[in-house]
Structure formats: C-alpha cells, structure tokens
Amino acid sequence: MVSSLIMMILVIKSKSVDAITCEEALTRLMPGQLFLTSEAFLPISPCCLAVANINAGSTTTSICRSLCRRFQQAASGLGVSPDKAKELSQLCGVSTTVAIDPTINCDS
C-alpha cells in the first residue's frame, strides 16, 4: 500500500506551491494512509503531526487550492474514504485551511 502512495507521488507532476510542494504534502500524509483507507480506526500521531505541518505550510489561497487538487488526485488512486478524510483534521485537533476531502470543490 505504501508503494502505491509513492507511485502516486511520482506520477503526479511536481508542482511547487510556495511554502510546500504537493509532493511533500502527500509524502507527509503517508503515516495516515491506513486511517484514510479505513484500515485503522483512528489516525496515529505522525499522521496528525503531518496534518498540522501541512496546514502551517498552506499560507496562501494558491497553495490551498493546489494542495486540495493533489489530495483529490491521490485519493482517487489510493481508495481514500471520503468520510475518513473529512474526519482527519477534527480527530487530530487541527483546524485546517486545506480540506483533506476528495469530494470538496477546490476552487471555493
């Protein structure tokens, strides 16, 4: 499963978005993959730390939109549960500027 995420990261065209790249964000979320694909009941600490770090790097609307789009692309290829993705920031206690939600409109 981890190799699938790595492949998705390599396939998705590298795009720098100011403070954090989309690939960095996806790589940082790797510890949350079991939770996001419904194989774990709760996210583990490294996953929540990643959510907080990604949020801290999401400093502009452009970054937020780019990350949102990349999360959607990766989620569709990895079988991410939309419900789990929506729960992630709340369970981690992080109020995020970027929705980790494969069903959201990234332009709003």
PDB file of C-alpha atoms in Angstrom:
ATOM      1  CA  MET A   1       0.000   0.000   0.000  1.00  0.00           C
ATOM      2  CA  VAL A   2       2.843   2.405   0.826  1.00  0.00           C
ATOM      3  CA  SER A   3       4.404   1.658  -2.544  1.00  0.00           C
ATOM      4  CA  SER A   4       1.119   2.708  -4.170  1.00  0.00           C
ATOM      5  CA  LEU A   5       1.336   6.092  -2.475  1.00  0.00           C
ATOM      6  CA  ILE A   6       4.946   6.507  -3.571  1.00  0.00           C
ATOM      7  CA  MET A   7       3.946   5.687  -7.149  1.00  0.00           C
ATOM      8  CA  MET A   8       1.150   8.258  -6.996  1.00  0.00           C
ATOM      9  CA  ILE A   9       3.611  10.851  -5.772  1.00  0.00           C
ATOM     10  CA  LEU A  10       5.990  10.091  -8.629  1.00  0.00           C
ATOM     11  CA  VAL A  11       3.231  10.068 -11.234  1.00  0.00           C
ATOM     12  CA  ILE A  12       1.703  13.359 -10.145  1.00  0.00           C
ATOM     13  CA  LYS A  13       3.583  16.132 -11.846  1.00  0.00           C
ATOM     14  CA  SER A  14       5.827  18.022  -9.457  1.00  0.00           C
ATOM     15  CA  LYS A  15       4.397  21.436  -8.741  1.00  0.00           C
ATOM     16  CA  SER A  16       5.855  23.815  -6.209  1.00  0.00           C
ATOM     17  CA  VAL A  17       3.330  25.866  -4.328  1.00  0.00           C
ATOM     18  CA  ASP A  18       5.350  28.438  -2.408  1.00  0.00           C
ATOM     19  CA  ALA A  19       5.949  27.137   1.131  1.00  0.00           C
ATOM     20  CA  ILE A  20       5.233  23.434   0.498  1.00  0.00           C
ATOM     21  CA  THR A  21       5.108  21.281  -2.600  1.00  0.00           C
ATOM     22  CA  CYS A  22       2.207  18.991  -3.284  1.00  0.00           C
ATOM     23  CA  GLU A  23       4.535  16.004  -3.249  1.00  0.00           C
ATOM     24  CA  GLU A  24       5.909  16.998   0.158  1.00  0.00           C
ATOM     25  CA  ALA A  25       2.368  17.198   1.477  1.00  0.00           C
ATOM     26  CA  LEU A  26       1.451  13.774   0.115  1.00  0.00           C
ATOM     27  CA  THR A  27       4.647  12.266   1.483  1.00  0.00           C
ATOM     28  CA  ARG A  28       3.979  13.774   4.889  1.00  0.00           C
ATOM     29  CA  LEU A  29       0.500  12.229   4.917  1.00  0.00           C
ATOM     30  CA  MET A  30       1.843   8.697   4.354  1.00  0.00           C
ATOM     31  CA  PRO A  31       1.522   7.813   8.064  1.00  0.00           C
ATOM     32  CA  GLY A  32      -2.216   8.479   7.733  1.00  0.00           C
ATOM     33  CA  GLN A  33      -2.756   6.140   4.821  1.00  0.00           C
ATOM     34  CA  LEU A  34      -4.120   3.258   6.918  1.00  0.00           C
ATOM     35  CA  PHE A  35      -6.627   5.583   8.570  1.00  0.00           C
ATOM     36  CA  LEU A  36      -7.616   7.283   5.308  1.00  0.00           C
ATOM     37  CA  THR A  37      -8.259   3.949   3.586  1.00  0.00           C
ATOM     38  CA  SER A  38     -10.399   2.715   6.516  1.00  0.00           C
ATOM     39  CA  GLU A  39      -7.866   0.136   7.685  1.00  0.00           C
ATOM     40  CA  ALA A  40      -7.361   1.908  11.031  1.00  0.00           C
ATOM     41  CA  PHE A  41      -9.969   3.268  13.422  1.00  0.00           C
ATOM     42  CA  LEU A  42      -8.002   6.392  14.437  1.00  0.00           C
ATOM     43  CA  PRO A  43      -5.099   8.330  12.887  1.00  0.00           C
ATOM     44  CA  ILE A  44      -1.695   7.827  14.509  1.00  0.00           C
ATOM     45  CA  SER A  45       0.363  10.677  15.970  1.00  0.00           C
ATOM     46  CA  PRO A  46       2.720  11.062  12.965  1.00  0.00           C
ATOM     47  CA  CYS A  47      -0.331  11.466  10.734  1.00  0.00           C
ATOM     48  CA  CYS A  48      -1.726  14.230  12.937  1.00  0.00           C
ATOM     49  CA  LEU A  49       1.667  15.924  13.038  1.00  0.00           C
ATOM     50  CA  ALA A  50       1.673  15.830   9.241  1.00  0.00           C
ATOM     51  CA  VAL A  51      -1.769  17.445   9.113  1.00  0.00           C
ATOM     52  CA  ALA A  52      -0.535  20.242  11.384  1.00  0.00           C
ATOM     53  CA  ASN A  53       2.643  20.743   9.339  1.00  0.00           C
ATOM     54  CA  ILE A  54       0.777  20.812   6.039  1.00  0.00           C
ATOM     55  CA  ASN A  55      -1.654  23.300   7.500  1.00  0.00           C
ATOM     56  CA  ALA A  56       1.241  25.511   8.636  1.00  0.00           C
ATOM     57  CA  GLY A  57       2.683  25.453   5.106  1.00  0.00           C
ATOM     58  CA  SER A  58      -0.647  26.337   3.497  1.00  0.00           C
ATOM     59  CA  THR A  59      -0.218  30.082   3.694  1.00  0.00           C
ATOM     60  CA  THR A  60      -1.922  31.316   0.520  1.00  0.00           C
ATOM     61  CA  THR A  61      -5.097  30.601  -1.432  1.00  0.00           C
ATOM     62  CA  SER A  62      -2.948  29.351  -4.316  1.00  0.00           C
ATOM     63  CA  ILE A  63      -1.216  26.814  -2.079  1.00  0.00           C
ATOM     64  CA  CYS A  64      -4.514  25.650  -0.594  1.00  0.00           C
ATOM     65  CA  ARG A  65      -6.111  25.122  -3.994  1.00  0.00           C
ATOM     66  CA  SER A  66      -3.077  23.298  -5.393  1.00  0.00           C
ATOM     67  CA  LEU A  67      -2.860  21.006  -2.369  1.00  0.00           C
ATOM     68  CA  CYS A  68      -6.593  20.351  -2.500  1.00  0.00           C
ATOM     69  CA  ARG A  69      -6.353  19.266  -6.138  1.00  0.00           C
ATOM     70  CA  ARG A  70      -3.365  17.000  -5.455  1.00  0.00           C
ATOM     71  CA  PHE A  71      -5.107  15.419  -2.475  1.00  0.00           C
ATOM     72  CA  GLN A  72      -8.095  14.675  -4.708  1.00  0.00           C
ATOM     73  CA  GLN A  73      -5.902  13.102  -7.396  1.00  0.00           C
ATOM     74  CA  ALA A  74      -4.043  10.928  -4.910  1.00  0.00           C
ATOM     75  CA  ALA A  75      -7.209   9.990  -3.018  1.00  0.00           C
ATOM     76  CA  SER A  76      -8.927   8.626  -6.095  1.00  0.00           C
ATOM     77  CA  GLY A  77      -5.977   6.368  -6.879  1.00  0.00           C
ATOM     78  CA  LEU A  78      -5.491   5.099  -3.335  1.00  0.00           C
ATOM     79  CA  GLY A  79      -9.032   4.338  -2.285  1.00  0.00           C
ATOM     80  CA  VAL A  80      -9.260   7.040   0.353  1.00  0.00           C
ATOM     81  CA  SER A  81     -12.553   7.026   2.210  1.00  0.00           C
ATOM     82  CA  PRO A  82     -14.186  10.465   1.841  1.00  0.00           C
ATOM     83  CA  ASP A  83     -15.703  10.119   5.329  1.00  0.00           C
ATOM     84  CA  LYS A  84     -12.324   9.326   6.894  1.00  0.00           C
ATOM     85  CA  ALA A  85     -10.705  12.211   5.028  1.00  0.00           C
ATOM     86  CA  LYS A  86     -13.344  14.610   6.347  1.00  0.00           C
ATOM     87  CA  GLU A  87     -12.776  13.385   9.923  1.00  0.00           C
ATOM     88  CA  LEU A  88      -8.981  13.625   9.867  1.00  0.00           C
ATOM     89  CA  SER A  89      -8.423  17.231  10.911  1.00  0.00           C
ATOM     90  CA  GLN A  90     -11.059  17.043  13.653  1.00  0.00           C
ATOM     91  CA  LEU A  91      -9.648  13.811  15.088  1.00  0.00           C
ATOM     92  CA  CYS A  92      -6.184  15.358  15.017  1.00  0.00           C
ATOM     93  CA  GLY A  93      -7.403  18.533  16.705  1.00  0.00           C
ATOM     94  CA  VAL A  94      -6.202  20.738  13.848  1.00  0.00           C
ATOM     95  CA  SER A  95      -8.310  23.460  12.252  1.00  0.00           C
ATOM     96  CA  THR A  96      -7.092  23.246   8.661  1.00  0.00           C
ATOM     97  CA  THR A  97      -7.100  25.750   5.812  1.00  0.00           C
ATOM     98  CA  VAL A  98      -6.876  22.920   3.274  1.00  0.00           C
ATOM     99  CA  ALA A  99      -9.641  20.354   3.243  1.00  0.00           C
ATOM    100  CA  ILE A 100      -8.346  16.814   3.007  1.00  0.00           C
ATOM    101  CA  ASP A 101     -11.561  15.817   1.326  1.00  0.00           C
ATOM    102  CA  PRO A 102     -11.777  14.183  -2.107  1.00  0.00           C
ATOM    103  CA  THR A 103     -15.322  15.478  -2.639  1.00  0.00           C
ATOM    104  CA  ILE A 104     -14.826  19.209  -1.996  1.00  0.00           C
ATOM    105  CA  ASN A 105     -14.760  21.944  -4.648  1.00  0.00           C
ATOM    106  CA  CYS A 106     -11.138  23.126  -4.524  1.00  0.00           C
ATOM    107  CA  ASP A 107     -11.985  26.473  -6.110  1.00  0.00           C
ATOM    108  CA  SER A 108     -14.237  27.621  -3.283  1.00  0.00           C
TER     109      SER A 108
END
